Each structure stands twice: as C-alpha cells, then as structure tokens.
Coordinates of C-alpha atoms and ligand atoms in Angstrom, one line a residue:
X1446 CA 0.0 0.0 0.0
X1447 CA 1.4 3.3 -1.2
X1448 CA 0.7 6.3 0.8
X1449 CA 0.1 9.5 -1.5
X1450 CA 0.2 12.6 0.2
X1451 CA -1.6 14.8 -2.5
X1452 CA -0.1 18.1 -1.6
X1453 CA 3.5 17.0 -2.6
X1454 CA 3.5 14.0 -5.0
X1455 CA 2.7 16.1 -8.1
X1456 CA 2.1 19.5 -9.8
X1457 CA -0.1 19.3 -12.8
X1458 CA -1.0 23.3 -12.8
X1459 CA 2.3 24.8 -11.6
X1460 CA 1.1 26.5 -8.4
X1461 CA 3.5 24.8 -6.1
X1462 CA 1.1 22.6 -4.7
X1463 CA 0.5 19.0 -6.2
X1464 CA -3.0 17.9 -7.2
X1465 CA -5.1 15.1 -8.1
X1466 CA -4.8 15.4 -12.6
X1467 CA -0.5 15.5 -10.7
X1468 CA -1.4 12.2 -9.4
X1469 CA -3.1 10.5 -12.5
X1470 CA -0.6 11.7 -14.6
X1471 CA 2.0 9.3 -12.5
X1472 CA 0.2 6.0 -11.3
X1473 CA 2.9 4.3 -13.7
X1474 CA 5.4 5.5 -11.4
X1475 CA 3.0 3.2 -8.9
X1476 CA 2.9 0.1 -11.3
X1477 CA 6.6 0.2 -12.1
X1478 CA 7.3 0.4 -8.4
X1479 CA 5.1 -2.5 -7.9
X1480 CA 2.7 -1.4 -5.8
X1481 CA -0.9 -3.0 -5.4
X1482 CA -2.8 -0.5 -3.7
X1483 CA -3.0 3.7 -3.3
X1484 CA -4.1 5.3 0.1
X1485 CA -4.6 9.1 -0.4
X1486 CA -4.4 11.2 2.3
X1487 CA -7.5 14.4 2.1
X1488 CA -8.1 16.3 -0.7
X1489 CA -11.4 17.5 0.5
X1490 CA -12.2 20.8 0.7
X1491 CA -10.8 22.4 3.7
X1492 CA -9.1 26.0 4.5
X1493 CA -6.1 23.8 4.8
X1494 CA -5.7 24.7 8.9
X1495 CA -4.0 21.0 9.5
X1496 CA -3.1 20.4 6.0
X1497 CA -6.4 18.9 4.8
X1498 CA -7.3 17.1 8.4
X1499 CA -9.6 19.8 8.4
X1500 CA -12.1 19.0 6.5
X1501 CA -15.3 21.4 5.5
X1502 CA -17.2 19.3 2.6
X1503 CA -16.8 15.4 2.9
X1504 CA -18.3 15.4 -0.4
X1505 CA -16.4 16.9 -2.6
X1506 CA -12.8 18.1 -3.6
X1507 CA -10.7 21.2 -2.6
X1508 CA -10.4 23.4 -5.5
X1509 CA -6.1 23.2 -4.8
X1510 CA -6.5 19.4 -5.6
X1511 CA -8.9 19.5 -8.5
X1512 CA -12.6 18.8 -8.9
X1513 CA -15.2 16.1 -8.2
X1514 CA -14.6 14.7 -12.0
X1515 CA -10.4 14.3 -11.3
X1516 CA -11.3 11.9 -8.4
X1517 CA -13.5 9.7 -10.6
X1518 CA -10.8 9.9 -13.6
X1519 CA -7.7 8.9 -10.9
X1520 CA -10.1 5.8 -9.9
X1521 CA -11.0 4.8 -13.5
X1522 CA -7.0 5.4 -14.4
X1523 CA -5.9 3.4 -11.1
X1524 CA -8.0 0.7 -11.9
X1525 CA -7.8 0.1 -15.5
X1526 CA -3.8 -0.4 -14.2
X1527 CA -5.1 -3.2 -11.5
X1528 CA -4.3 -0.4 -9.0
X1529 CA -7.2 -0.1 -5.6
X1530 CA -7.4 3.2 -4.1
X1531 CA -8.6 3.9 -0.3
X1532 CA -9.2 7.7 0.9
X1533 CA -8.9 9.3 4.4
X1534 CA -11.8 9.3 6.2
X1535 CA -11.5 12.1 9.0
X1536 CA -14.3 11.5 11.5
X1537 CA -13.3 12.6 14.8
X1538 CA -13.3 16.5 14.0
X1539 CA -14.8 19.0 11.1
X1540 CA -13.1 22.2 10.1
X1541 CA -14.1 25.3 12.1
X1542 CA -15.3 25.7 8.9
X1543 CA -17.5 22.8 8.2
X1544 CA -21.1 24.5 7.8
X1545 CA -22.3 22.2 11.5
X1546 CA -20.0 24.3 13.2
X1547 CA -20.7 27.6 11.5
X1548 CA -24.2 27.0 12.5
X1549 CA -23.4 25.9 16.5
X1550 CA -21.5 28.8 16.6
X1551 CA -24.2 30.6 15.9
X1552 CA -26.8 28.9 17.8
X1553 CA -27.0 29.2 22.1
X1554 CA -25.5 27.0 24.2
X1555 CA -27.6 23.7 25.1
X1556 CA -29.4 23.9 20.8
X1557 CA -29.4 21.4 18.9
X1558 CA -26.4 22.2 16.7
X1559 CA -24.0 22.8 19.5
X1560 CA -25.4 19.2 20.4
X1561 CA -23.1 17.7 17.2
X1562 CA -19.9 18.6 19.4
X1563 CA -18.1 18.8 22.5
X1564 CA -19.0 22.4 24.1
X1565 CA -19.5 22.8 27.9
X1566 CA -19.0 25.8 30.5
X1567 CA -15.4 26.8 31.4
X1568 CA -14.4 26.4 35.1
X1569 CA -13.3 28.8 37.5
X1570 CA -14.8 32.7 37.8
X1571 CA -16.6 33.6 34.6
X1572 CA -16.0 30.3 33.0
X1573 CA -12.6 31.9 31.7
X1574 CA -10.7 28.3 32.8
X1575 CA -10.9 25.4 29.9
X1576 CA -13.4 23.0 31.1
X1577 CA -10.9 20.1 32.2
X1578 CA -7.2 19.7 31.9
X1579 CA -6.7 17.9 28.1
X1580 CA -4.2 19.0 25.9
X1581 CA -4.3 19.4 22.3
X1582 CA -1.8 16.9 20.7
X1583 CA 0.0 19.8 18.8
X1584 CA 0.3 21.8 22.2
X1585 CA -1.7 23.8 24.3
X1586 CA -5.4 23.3 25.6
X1587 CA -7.6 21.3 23.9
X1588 CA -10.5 23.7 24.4
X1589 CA -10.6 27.1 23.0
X1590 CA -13.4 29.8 24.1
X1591 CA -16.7 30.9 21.8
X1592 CA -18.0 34.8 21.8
X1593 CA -21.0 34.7 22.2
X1594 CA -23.3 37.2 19.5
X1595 CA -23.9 39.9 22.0
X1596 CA -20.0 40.0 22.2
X1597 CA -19.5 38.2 25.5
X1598 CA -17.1 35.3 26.3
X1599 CA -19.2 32.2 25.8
X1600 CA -18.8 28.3 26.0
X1601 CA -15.7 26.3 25.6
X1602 CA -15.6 23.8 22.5
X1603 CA -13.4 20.3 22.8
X1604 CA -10.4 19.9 19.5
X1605 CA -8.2 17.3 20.2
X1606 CA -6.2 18.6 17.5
X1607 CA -6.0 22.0 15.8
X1608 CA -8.8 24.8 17.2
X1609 CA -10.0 24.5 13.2
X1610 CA -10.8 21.3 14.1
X1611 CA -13.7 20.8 16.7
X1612 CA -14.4 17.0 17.6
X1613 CA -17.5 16.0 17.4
X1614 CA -20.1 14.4 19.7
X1615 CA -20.2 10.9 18.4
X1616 CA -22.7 10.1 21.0
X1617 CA -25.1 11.7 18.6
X1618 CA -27.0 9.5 16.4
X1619 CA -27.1 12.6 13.3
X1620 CA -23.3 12.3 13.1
X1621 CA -23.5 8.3 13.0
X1622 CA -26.1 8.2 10.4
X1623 CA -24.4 11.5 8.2
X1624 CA -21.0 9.7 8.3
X1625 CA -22.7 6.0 7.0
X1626 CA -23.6 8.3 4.4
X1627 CA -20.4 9.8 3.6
X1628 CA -18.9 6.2 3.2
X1629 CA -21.9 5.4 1.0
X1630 CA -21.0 8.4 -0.9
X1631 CA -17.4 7.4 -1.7
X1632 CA -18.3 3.6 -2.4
X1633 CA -20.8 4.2 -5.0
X1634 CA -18.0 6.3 -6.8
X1635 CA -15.8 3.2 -6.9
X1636 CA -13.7 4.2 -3.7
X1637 CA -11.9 0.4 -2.4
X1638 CA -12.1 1.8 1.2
X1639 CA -10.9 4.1 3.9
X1640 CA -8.6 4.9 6.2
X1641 CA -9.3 6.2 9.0
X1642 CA -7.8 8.8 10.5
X1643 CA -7.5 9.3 14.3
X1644 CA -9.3 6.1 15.0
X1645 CA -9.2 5.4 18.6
X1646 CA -10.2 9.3 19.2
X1647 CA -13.9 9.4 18.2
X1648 CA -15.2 8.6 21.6
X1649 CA -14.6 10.0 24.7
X1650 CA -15.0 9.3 28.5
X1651 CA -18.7 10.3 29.0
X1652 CA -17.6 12.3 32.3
X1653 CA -14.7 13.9 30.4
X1654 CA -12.6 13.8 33.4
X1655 CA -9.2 15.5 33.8
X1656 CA -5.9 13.5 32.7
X1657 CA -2.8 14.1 34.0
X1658 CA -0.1 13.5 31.5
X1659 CA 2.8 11.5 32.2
X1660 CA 5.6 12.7 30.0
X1661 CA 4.3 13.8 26.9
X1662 CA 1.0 14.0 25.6
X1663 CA 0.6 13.4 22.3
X1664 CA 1.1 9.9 20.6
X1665 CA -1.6 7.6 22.2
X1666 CA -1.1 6.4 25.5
X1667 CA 1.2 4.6 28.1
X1668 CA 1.8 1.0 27.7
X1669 CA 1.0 0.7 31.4
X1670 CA -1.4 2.3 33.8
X1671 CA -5.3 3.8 33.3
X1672 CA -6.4 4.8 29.7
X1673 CA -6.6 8.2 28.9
X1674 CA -10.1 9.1 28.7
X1675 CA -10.2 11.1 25.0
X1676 CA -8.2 7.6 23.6
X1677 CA -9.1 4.1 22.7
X1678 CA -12.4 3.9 24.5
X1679 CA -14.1 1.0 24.0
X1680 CA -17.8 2.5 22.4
X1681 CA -15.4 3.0 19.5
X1682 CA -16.1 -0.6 18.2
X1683 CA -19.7 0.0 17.7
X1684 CA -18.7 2.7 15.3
X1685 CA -16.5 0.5 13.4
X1686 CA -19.0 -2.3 13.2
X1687 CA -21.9 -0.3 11.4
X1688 CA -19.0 0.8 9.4
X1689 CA -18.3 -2.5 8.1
X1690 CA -21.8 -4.1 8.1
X1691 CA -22.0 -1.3 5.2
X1692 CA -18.8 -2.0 3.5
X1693 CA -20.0 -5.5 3.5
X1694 CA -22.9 -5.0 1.2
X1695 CA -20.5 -4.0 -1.6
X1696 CA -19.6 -5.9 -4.5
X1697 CA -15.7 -7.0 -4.7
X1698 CA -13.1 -6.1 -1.9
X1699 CA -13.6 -2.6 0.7
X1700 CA -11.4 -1.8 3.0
X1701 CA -11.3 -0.2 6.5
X1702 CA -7.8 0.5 7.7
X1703 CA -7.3 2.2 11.2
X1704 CA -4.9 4.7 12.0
X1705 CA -5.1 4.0 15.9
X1706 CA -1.7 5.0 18.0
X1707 CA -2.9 2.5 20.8
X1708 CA -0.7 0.2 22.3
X1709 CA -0.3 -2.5 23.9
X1710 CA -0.9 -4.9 20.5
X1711 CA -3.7 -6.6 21.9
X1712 CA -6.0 -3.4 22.5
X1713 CA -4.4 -2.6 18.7
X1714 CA -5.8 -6.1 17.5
X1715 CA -9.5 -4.9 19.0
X1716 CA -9.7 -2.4 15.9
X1717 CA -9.7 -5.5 13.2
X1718 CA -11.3 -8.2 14.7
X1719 CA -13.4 -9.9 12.1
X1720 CA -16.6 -8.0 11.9
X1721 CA -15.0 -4.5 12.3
X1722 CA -12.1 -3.0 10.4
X1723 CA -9.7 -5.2 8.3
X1724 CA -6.5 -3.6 9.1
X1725 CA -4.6 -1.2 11.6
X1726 CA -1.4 0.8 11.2
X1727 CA 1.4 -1.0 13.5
X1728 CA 3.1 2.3 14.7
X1729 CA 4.8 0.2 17.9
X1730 CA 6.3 -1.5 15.1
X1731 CA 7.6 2.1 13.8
X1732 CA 8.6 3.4 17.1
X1733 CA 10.9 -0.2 18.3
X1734 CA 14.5 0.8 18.3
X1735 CA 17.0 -0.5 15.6
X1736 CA 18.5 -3.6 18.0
X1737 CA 18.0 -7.2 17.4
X1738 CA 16.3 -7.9 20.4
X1739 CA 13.7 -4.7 20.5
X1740 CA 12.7 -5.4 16.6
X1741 CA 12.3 -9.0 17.3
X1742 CA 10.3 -8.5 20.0
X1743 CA 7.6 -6.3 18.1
X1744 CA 7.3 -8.6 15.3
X1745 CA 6.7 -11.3 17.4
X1746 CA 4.0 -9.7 19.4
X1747 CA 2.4 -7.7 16.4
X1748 CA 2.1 -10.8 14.8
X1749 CA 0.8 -12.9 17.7
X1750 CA -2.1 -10.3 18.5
X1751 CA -3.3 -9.7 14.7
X1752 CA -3.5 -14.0 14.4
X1753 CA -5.5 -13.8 17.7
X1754 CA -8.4 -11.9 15.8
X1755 CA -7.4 -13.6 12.3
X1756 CA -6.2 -9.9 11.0
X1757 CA -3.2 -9.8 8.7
X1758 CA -0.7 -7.6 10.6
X1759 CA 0.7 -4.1 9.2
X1760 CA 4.2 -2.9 8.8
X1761 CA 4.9 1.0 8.6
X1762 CA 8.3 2.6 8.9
X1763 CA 7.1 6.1 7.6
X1764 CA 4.2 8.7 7.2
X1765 CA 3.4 12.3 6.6
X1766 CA 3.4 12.4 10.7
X1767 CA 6.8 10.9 11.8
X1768 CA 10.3 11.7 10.9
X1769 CA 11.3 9.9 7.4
X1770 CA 12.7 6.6 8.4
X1771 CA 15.9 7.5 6.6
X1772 CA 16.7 10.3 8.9
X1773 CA 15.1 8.7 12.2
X1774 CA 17.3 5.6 11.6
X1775 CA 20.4 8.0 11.5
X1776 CA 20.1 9.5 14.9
X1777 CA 21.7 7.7 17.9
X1778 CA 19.7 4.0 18.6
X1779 CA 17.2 5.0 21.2
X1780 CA 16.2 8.1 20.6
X1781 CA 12.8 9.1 21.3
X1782 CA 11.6 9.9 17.7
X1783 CA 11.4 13.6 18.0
X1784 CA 8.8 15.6 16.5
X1785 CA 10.7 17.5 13.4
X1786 CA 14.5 18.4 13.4
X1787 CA 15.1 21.9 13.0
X1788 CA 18.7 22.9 11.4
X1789 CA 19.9 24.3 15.2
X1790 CA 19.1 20.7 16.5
X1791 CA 21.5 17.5 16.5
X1792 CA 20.9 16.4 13.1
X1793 CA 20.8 12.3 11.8
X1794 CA 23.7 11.0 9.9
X1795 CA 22.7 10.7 6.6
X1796 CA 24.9 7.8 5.7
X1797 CA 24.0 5.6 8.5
X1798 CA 20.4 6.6 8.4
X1799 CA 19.9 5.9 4.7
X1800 CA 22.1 2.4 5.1
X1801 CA 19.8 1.4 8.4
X1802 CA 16.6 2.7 6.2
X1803 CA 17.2 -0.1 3.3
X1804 CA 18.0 -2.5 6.1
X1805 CA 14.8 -1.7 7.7
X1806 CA 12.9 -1.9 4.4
X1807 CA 13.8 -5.2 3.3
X1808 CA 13.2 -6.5 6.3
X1809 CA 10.2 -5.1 6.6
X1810 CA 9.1 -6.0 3.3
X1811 CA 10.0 -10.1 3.6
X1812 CA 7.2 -10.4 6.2
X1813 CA 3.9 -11.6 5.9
X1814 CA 1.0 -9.1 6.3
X1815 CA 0.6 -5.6 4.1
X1816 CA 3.3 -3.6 3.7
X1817 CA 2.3 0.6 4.0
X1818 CA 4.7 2.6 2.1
X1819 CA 5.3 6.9 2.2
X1820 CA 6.0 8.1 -0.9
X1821 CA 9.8 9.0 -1.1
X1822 CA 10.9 6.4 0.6
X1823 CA 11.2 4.1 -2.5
X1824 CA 14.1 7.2 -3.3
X1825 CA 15.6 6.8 0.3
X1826 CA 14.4 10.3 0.9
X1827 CA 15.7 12.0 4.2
X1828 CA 13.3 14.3 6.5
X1829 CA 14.5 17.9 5.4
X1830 CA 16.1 18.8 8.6
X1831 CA 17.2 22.1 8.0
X1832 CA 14.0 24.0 7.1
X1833 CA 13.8 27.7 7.4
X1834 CA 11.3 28.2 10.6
X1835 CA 9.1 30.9 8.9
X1836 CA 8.6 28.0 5.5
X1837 CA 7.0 25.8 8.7
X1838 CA 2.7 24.9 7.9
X1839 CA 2.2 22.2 10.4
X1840 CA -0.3 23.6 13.1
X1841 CA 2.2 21.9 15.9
X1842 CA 5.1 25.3 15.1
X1843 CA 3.0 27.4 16.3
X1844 CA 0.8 25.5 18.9
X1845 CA 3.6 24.3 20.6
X1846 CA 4.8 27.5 21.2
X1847 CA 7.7 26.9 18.9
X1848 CA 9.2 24.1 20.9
X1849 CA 8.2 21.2 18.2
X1850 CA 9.0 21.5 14.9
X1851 CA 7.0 19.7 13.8
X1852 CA 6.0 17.4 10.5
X1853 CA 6.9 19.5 7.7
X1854 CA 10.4 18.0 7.0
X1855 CA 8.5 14.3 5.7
X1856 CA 6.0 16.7 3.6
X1857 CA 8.1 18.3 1.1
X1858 CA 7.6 17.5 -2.0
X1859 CA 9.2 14.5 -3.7
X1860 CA 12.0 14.8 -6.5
X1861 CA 11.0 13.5 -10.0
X1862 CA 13.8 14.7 -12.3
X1863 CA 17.0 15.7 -11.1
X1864 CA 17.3 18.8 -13.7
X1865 CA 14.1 19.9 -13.5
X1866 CA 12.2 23.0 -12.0
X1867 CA 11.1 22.0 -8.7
X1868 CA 13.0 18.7 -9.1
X1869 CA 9.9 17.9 -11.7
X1870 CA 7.3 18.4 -8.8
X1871 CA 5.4 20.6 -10.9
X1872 CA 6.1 22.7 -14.4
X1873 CA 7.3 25.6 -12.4
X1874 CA 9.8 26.4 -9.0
X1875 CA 7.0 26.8 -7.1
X1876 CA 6.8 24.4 -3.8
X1877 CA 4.4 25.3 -0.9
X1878 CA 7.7 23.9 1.0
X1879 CA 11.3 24.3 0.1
X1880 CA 13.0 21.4 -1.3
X1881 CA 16.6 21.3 -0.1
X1882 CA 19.2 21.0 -2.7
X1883 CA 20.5 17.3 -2.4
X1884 CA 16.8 16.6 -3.2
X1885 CA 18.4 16.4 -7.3
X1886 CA 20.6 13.2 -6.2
X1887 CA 17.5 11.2 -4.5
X1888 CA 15.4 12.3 -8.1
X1889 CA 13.7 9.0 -9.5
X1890 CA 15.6 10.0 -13.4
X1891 CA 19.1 9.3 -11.2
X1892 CA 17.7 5.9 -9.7
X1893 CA 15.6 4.6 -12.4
X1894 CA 17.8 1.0 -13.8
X1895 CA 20.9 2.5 -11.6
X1896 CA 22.0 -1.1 -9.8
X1897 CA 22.4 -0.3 -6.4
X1898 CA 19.8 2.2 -5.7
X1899 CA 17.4 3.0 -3.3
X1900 CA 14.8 2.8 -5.9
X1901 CA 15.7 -0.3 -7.5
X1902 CA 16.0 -2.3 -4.2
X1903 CA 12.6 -1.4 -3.6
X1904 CA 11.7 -2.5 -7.0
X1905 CA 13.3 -5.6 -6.6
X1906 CA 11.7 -6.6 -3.2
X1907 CA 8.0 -5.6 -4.6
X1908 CA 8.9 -8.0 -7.2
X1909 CA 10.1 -10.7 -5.3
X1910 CA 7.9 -10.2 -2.3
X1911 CA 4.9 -10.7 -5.3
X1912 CA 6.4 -14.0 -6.7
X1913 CA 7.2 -15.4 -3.6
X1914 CA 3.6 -14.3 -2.3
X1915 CA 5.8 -13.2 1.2
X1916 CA 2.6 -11.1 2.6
X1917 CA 0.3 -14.3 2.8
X1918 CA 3.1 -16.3 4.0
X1919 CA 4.1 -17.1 7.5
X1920 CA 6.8 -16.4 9.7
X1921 CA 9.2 -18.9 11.6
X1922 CA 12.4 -17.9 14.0
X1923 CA 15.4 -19.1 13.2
X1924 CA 18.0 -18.5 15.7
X1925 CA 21.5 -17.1 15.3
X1926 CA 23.8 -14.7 17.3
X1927 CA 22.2 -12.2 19.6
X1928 CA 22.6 -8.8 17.4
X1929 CA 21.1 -11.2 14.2
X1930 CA 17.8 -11.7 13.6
X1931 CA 17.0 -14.4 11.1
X1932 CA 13.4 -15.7 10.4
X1933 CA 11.9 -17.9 7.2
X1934 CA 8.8 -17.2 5.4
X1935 CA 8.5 -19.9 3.3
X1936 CA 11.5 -20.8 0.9
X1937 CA 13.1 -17.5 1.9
X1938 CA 15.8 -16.8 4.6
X1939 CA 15.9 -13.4 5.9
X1940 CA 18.7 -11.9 7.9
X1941 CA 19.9 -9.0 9.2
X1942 CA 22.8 -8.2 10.9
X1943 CA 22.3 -5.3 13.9
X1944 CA 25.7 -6.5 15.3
X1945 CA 29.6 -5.1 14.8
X1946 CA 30.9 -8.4 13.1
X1947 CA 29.8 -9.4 10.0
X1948 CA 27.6 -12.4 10.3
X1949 CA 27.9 -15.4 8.2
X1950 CA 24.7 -16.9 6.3
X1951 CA 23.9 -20.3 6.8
X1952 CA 25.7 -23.3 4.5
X1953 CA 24.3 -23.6 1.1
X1954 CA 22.1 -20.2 1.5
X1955 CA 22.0 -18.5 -1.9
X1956 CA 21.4 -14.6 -1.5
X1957 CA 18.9 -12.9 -3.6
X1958 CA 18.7 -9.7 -2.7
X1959 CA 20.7 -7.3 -0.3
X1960 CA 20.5 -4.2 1.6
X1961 CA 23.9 -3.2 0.7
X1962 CA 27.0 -5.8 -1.0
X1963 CA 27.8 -8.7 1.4
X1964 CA 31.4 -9.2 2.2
X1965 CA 34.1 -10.5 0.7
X1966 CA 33.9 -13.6 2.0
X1967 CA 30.1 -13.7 1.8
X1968 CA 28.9 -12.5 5.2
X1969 CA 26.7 -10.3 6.4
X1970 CA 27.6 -6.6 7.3
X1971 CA 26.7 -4.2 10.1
X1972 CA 23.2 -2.6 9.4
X1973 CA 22.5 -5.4 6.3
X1974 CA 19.4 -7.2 5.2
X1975 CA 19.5 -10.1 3.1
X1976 CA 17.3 -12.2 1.5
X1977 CA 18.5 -16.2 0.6
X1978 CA 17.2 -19.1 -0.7
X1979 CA 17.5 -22.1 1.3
Ligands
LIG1428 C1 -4.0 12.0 12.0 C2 -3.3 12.5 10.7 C3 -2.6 13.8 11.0 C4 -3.6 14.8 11.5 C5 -4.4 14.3 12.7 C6 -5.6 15.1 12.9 O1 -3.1 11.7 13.0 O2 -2.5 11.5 10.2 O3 -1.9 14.2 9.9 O4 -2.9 16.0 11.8 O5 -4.9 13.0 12.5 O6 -6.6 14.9 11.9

C-alpha cells in the first residue's frame, strides 16, 4: 500500500502545490514500483488549517487538488492499471469551517447544533478556565473559548487537534447516520475503502474527566497504567462495526484501515477483529529501536495479537506524521523519535540513516502481512532537517509554542527529475515547502535502472515479495547470534545483521537480494538485510 500525500507527490497546474490530474498523470510510477494499492491522504475541501485534516465538505474536492470529475478519472486510471485506491476518512473532528459548526456557533449554548460537538461551561470565575485539563496533541489546551453574539465570552468547544478542528459528539445518532452516508458516498464512486484517521479518538469518556499527562501527551497512551479518557475507549467498536456491516454490502473487496496510536498490540488487534475494520497501522512497530532484540520483540507480538483476531498484521516505517525513516534511523539508537528536526538541533547521519533505512525496508518487506509505504521512501528520501522556521505549515510550530518543529520535513515535496524545475514536482519552482538541494541526487531520473539504488531495491523486493507471495506467508524464527535476527517465510531466509561483526549466512544459503554488498567472503555486514534461498 502506497501512501500519496496529494499536496506534494505532483504539480499538474504549476502553483507549487501537487493535485489530483498531478497524481493520475503518474500512477505508472505506482505500477513500475510494484505497488498494489493507493491510500490518499485528504483532498477535500478544507481552509487547509492542519493540512487537509480539516475537513469542511466530505463530499467533494478542494479546488487546490482539482474537482469532483479528477477523483472519478484517478479511480477509472488506477484501476484500469489493476491499481485499488482507499481515501482518508476524517471523522473525529470537522473544520471550524465545516457549515455544523458555522451554524453551533451561531446557535446558544444547550441547541441542537451545539449538540453535534463537544462544548461545555469553562471552570473557575466567569468560565474563563478550559473546562478540564486535556491537551491538544499539537500543544496547548484542547478547548478554546466561543463569543457569544452579544460579544460576550461564551462556551468552551473540545479539538483534540488544531482549534479548526472541533471534535465531534459521536454520542449523537445525526453524526453516526451522516458519516454511513459519507462512506456510502465514496463507495458508490468506486472508492476500495478508507482509512481512518485518528481512530481510537472518536469517543470519549462520558464524564470527560481530567488527565494528567505522564511525559508527553501526544502519541496515544502509556503501555502501562489507566487509559486516557479522549483515547481508545471502548464504544469506538460499535462505530466500526456499522461501518463494516455497510462495507460489506458491496460488491468486490472494501477496506477499512485504522490509524489508531494505541498500544499495547492486543487493544491494537481490537480495531480489526473480524466483523469490524480489516487492518490497523502497527506504529509500535515504527517506534521499536534498531536492536535485534527490540525489533524482534515487536514482530513477534504484532504478529501474535493480529493471528489472535485472524487480521493480517501491518508494517509501517514512515508517514506524513513521523520523521522519514531515513533520517530517524540515523540519529543515535534509542532516541525518542522527536517531533521534526530543526537545522539548530542535532541532526541524523545521513549515511548511516539511509544504510539502516534499506535494512529496515527489506526487512520489513520479507514479512507476511501488508506492507504501507510513504511516498519518497522508494528514493531513500531523508526528513528535510534544515528548514527555514518561517517555510514551517504544520499547526504543531505554532501551537507548541515553537518548541516542536513539527512534520513539515517528511512533507516536502518528492524529486521527480533531477534537472528539473522544482525537481519535476510541478512545471514551475513553485513548492508550498522548500526542497533542499540534495533533493536532485535522490530524483527518480538518477535511480531509475541504476543497480544499487534505493529505488531499484525497492523495486526488486515488490517483485520478489509478489512472486514469492511473502505477505500471505508465515513467519518462523530461526536462531542465530544475539545482534542477528533471522526468520523464514516460506522458501526465503531473511537476515539481518544489527551487530559489529559481520555475520555469516547459513551453509548452502544462496542470496537474492541485499540491503547493501555482502562481504568478501560472503557474510553479512553491520546494518545489512538479506534475503537467501535455502
Ligand atoms: C492524524 C493524521 C494527522 C492529522 C491528525 C488530525 O493523526 O494522520 O496528519 O494531523 O490525524 O486529523
């Protein structure tokens, strides 16, 4: 599954921004590549407050991405090439803009239309205290204050995220019959499914009671200790089982993917048991350090939870969210992933990072379950770690106070052509962010049939991983030395070396594909994957 984030994959019209005609015009970049399947992240339309989270018209298109007619021609042009396509559905929170709140922000407190989200009385003298103590996940309160017409301070409305994004009351059966409407919507246009965006948010604790945060307070919860009361509540299933029972009354294959940061695997492997979603994004599988022991220890449990529920498991090393893999895998093992790098901070070792990053990926890609992809990747694509601050879009800049940096660095976008205007983005310069300059070596024109490089070992392990059929296989350990971990899946020997000494493969294995050249005498280097026959 290849993740497009519209905004930066391609330009058709030149403003700088890419588009959806921009993403037609390259799904045989997608084929090629060997990818089976397109998740797009929003193009509805939105005033763009959290990058298109923000959504004002689930219906229809922003005029920056195109029009209504552009998503039905990328789906006719996807599938005529065998290629499924799933969109973001964003139900925990509307835009500011989104005409429900327009109207509860002009209706009293206690109407109907304030009824479709979260407002309640602020504490303390006048109400001028947020209602309880929750914090937005990019920084700051979760609760920002209404006037009311006459002018006064009024009510207090709930946004988990961005203030242009209220949450809404899911409690409320208009929003749960609107929203089986809106998937409705997108089937009968030929959509293969949805994923869903902040998945384990939609209900909350009915009391809303405070939370005090243990460290930080952003990316879902502790692995230990009472559940936060805004996450992973447990009247989210219902949700997700009226979604499916519609999905289910659809011809051919739908999907329902989660995106729920909810740990430990089991309450993960809640979201896809068999009558509610089919799949959930594994991000303790992107967050496990690069050691032997720490990776195997997430791939056995992420597997072990998803075959308790009869899911196939997910494996995600990058997103428009998290620091690029390529640069995350370059800064010291164990590092908390940080949100953004700014140029003044300690930046990743390119090298290492980008060595670690194919190592990662072809491990990644040898074991069974689906495999989600960030577009760039497949050209070993760094985080841009030096961005100017005042280029900076993501909400979290600003809301934090200018202490996280933030997710701009994975958004820019993507080198084409390495002699091109904007790196062949678009027809002209223009890029809503800046592109740094070693963007021209990591261009798909200097990868494309160039043995050796990022893009063609991606290439390579799509192909293989189809023949071999590695995503419905099964996994079995095989031991080895303590920084090596080795496991089968099916004729295939996988192995990779997180150790200082090289590490020999096992008599009579025949390598098929590598990470980076084997030794001299054969054996497996520092930071290498390999794949053998045995
Ligand atoms: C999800 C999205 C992220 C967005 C947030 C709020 O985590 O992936 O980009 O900011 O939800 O919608």
């Amino acid at each position: 599954m290849y993740q497009i984030y519209p905004r930066s994959f391609a330009d058709s019209d030149g403003d700088g921004i890419g588009d959806l005609p921009g993403i037609t015009a390259r799904l045989d970049h997608l084929v090629e590549l060997g990818a089976d399947a397109v998740w797009l992240s929003p193009f509805y339309p939105s005033p763009q407050a959290d990058a298109g989270y923000d959504v004002a018209d689930y219906r229809g298109v922003d005029p920056i991405f195109g029009r209504l007619e552009d998503i039905d021609k990328l789906l006719t042009q996807a599938h005529s090439r065998g290629l499924r396509v799933i969109v973001d559905l964003v139900p925990n929170h509307t835009s500011s803009a989104h005409p429900w709140f327009v109207e509860a922000l002009a209706s009293t407190p206690g109407s109907a239309a304030r009824q479709r989200y979260i407002f309640r009385d602020g504490r303390g003298a006048g109400g001028d205290k947020p209602p309880n103590s929750w914090q937005s996940v990019f920084g700051g309160p979760a609760w920002t204050r209404v006037t009311d017409a006459d002018g006064a301070p009024g009510q207090w409305y709930l946004h988990l995220f961005d203030a242009g994004q209220p949450d809404l009351n899911w409690d409320h059966p208009e929003i749960r019959a609107e929203f089986g409407d809106i998937l409705r919507f997108w089937l009968d246009r030929g959509v293969d499914g949805f994923r869903v965006d902040v998945a384990h948010g939609l209900v909350k604790q009915a009391d809303l009671a405070d939370w005090h945060y243990p460290d930080e307070p952003v990316s879902g919860e502790p692995v230990e200790g009472p559940r936060p009361p805004m996450w992973d509540q447990d009247g989210v299933h219902d949700i997700y089982r009226d979604w499916r029972s519609i999905l289910d009354k659809y011809p051919g294959d739908r999907v329902l993917v989660a995106e729920a940061w909810v740990q430990p695997a089991e309450r993960l492997a809640a979201y896809v048991r068999p009558d509610e979603m089919h799949q959930a994004f594994n991000f303790e599988y992107l967050e496990a350090a690069w050691t032997a022991p720490a990776q195997y220890a997430v791939i056995d449990r992420s597997l072990a939870a998803t075959d308790a529920v009869g899911a196939p498991t997910t494996w995600v090393l990058s997103n428009h969210d998290v620091l690029r893999h390529a640069s995350r895998l370059g800064l010291p093992v164990g590092t908390i992933r940080p949100r953004g790098i700014g140029a003044d901070d300690p930046q990743p070792d390119a090298a290492l990072g980008l060595r670690r990053a194919r190592a990662a990926t072809l491990m990644m890609l040898a074991l069974p379950g689906s495999a989600y992809l960030y577009q760039g990747e497949e050209l070993g694509l760094p985080e841009h770690t030096t961005m100017a601050d005042d280029a900076r879009q993501d909400p979290t800049w600003v809301r934090s106070g200018q202490t996280e940096r933030g997710r701009d660095g994975c958004r820019v976008p993507i080198p084409w052509e390495a002699d091109a205007p904007s790196y062949g983005f678009g027809p002209t310069d223009s890029s809503w962010l800046p592109q740094p300059a070693v963007w021209a070596e990591y261009a798909l024109d200097r990868q494309r049939d160039v043995p050796g490089s990022t893009y063609e070992l991606y290439r390579t392990a799509l192909r293989l991983r189809r023949d071999l059929a590695l995503g419905t296989g099964r996994l079995s350990w095989v031991d080895g030395p303590e920084d090596v971990l080795a496991f089968r899946n099916g004729e295939l020997l996988v192995v990779t070396n997180f150790g200082a000494e090289p590490a020999a493969l096992p008599e009579g294995a025949e390598p098929i594909h590598a990470s980076a050249a084997l030794d001299p005498d054969g054996r497996v280097p520092t930071d290498v994957t390999v794949w053998a026959r045995v």
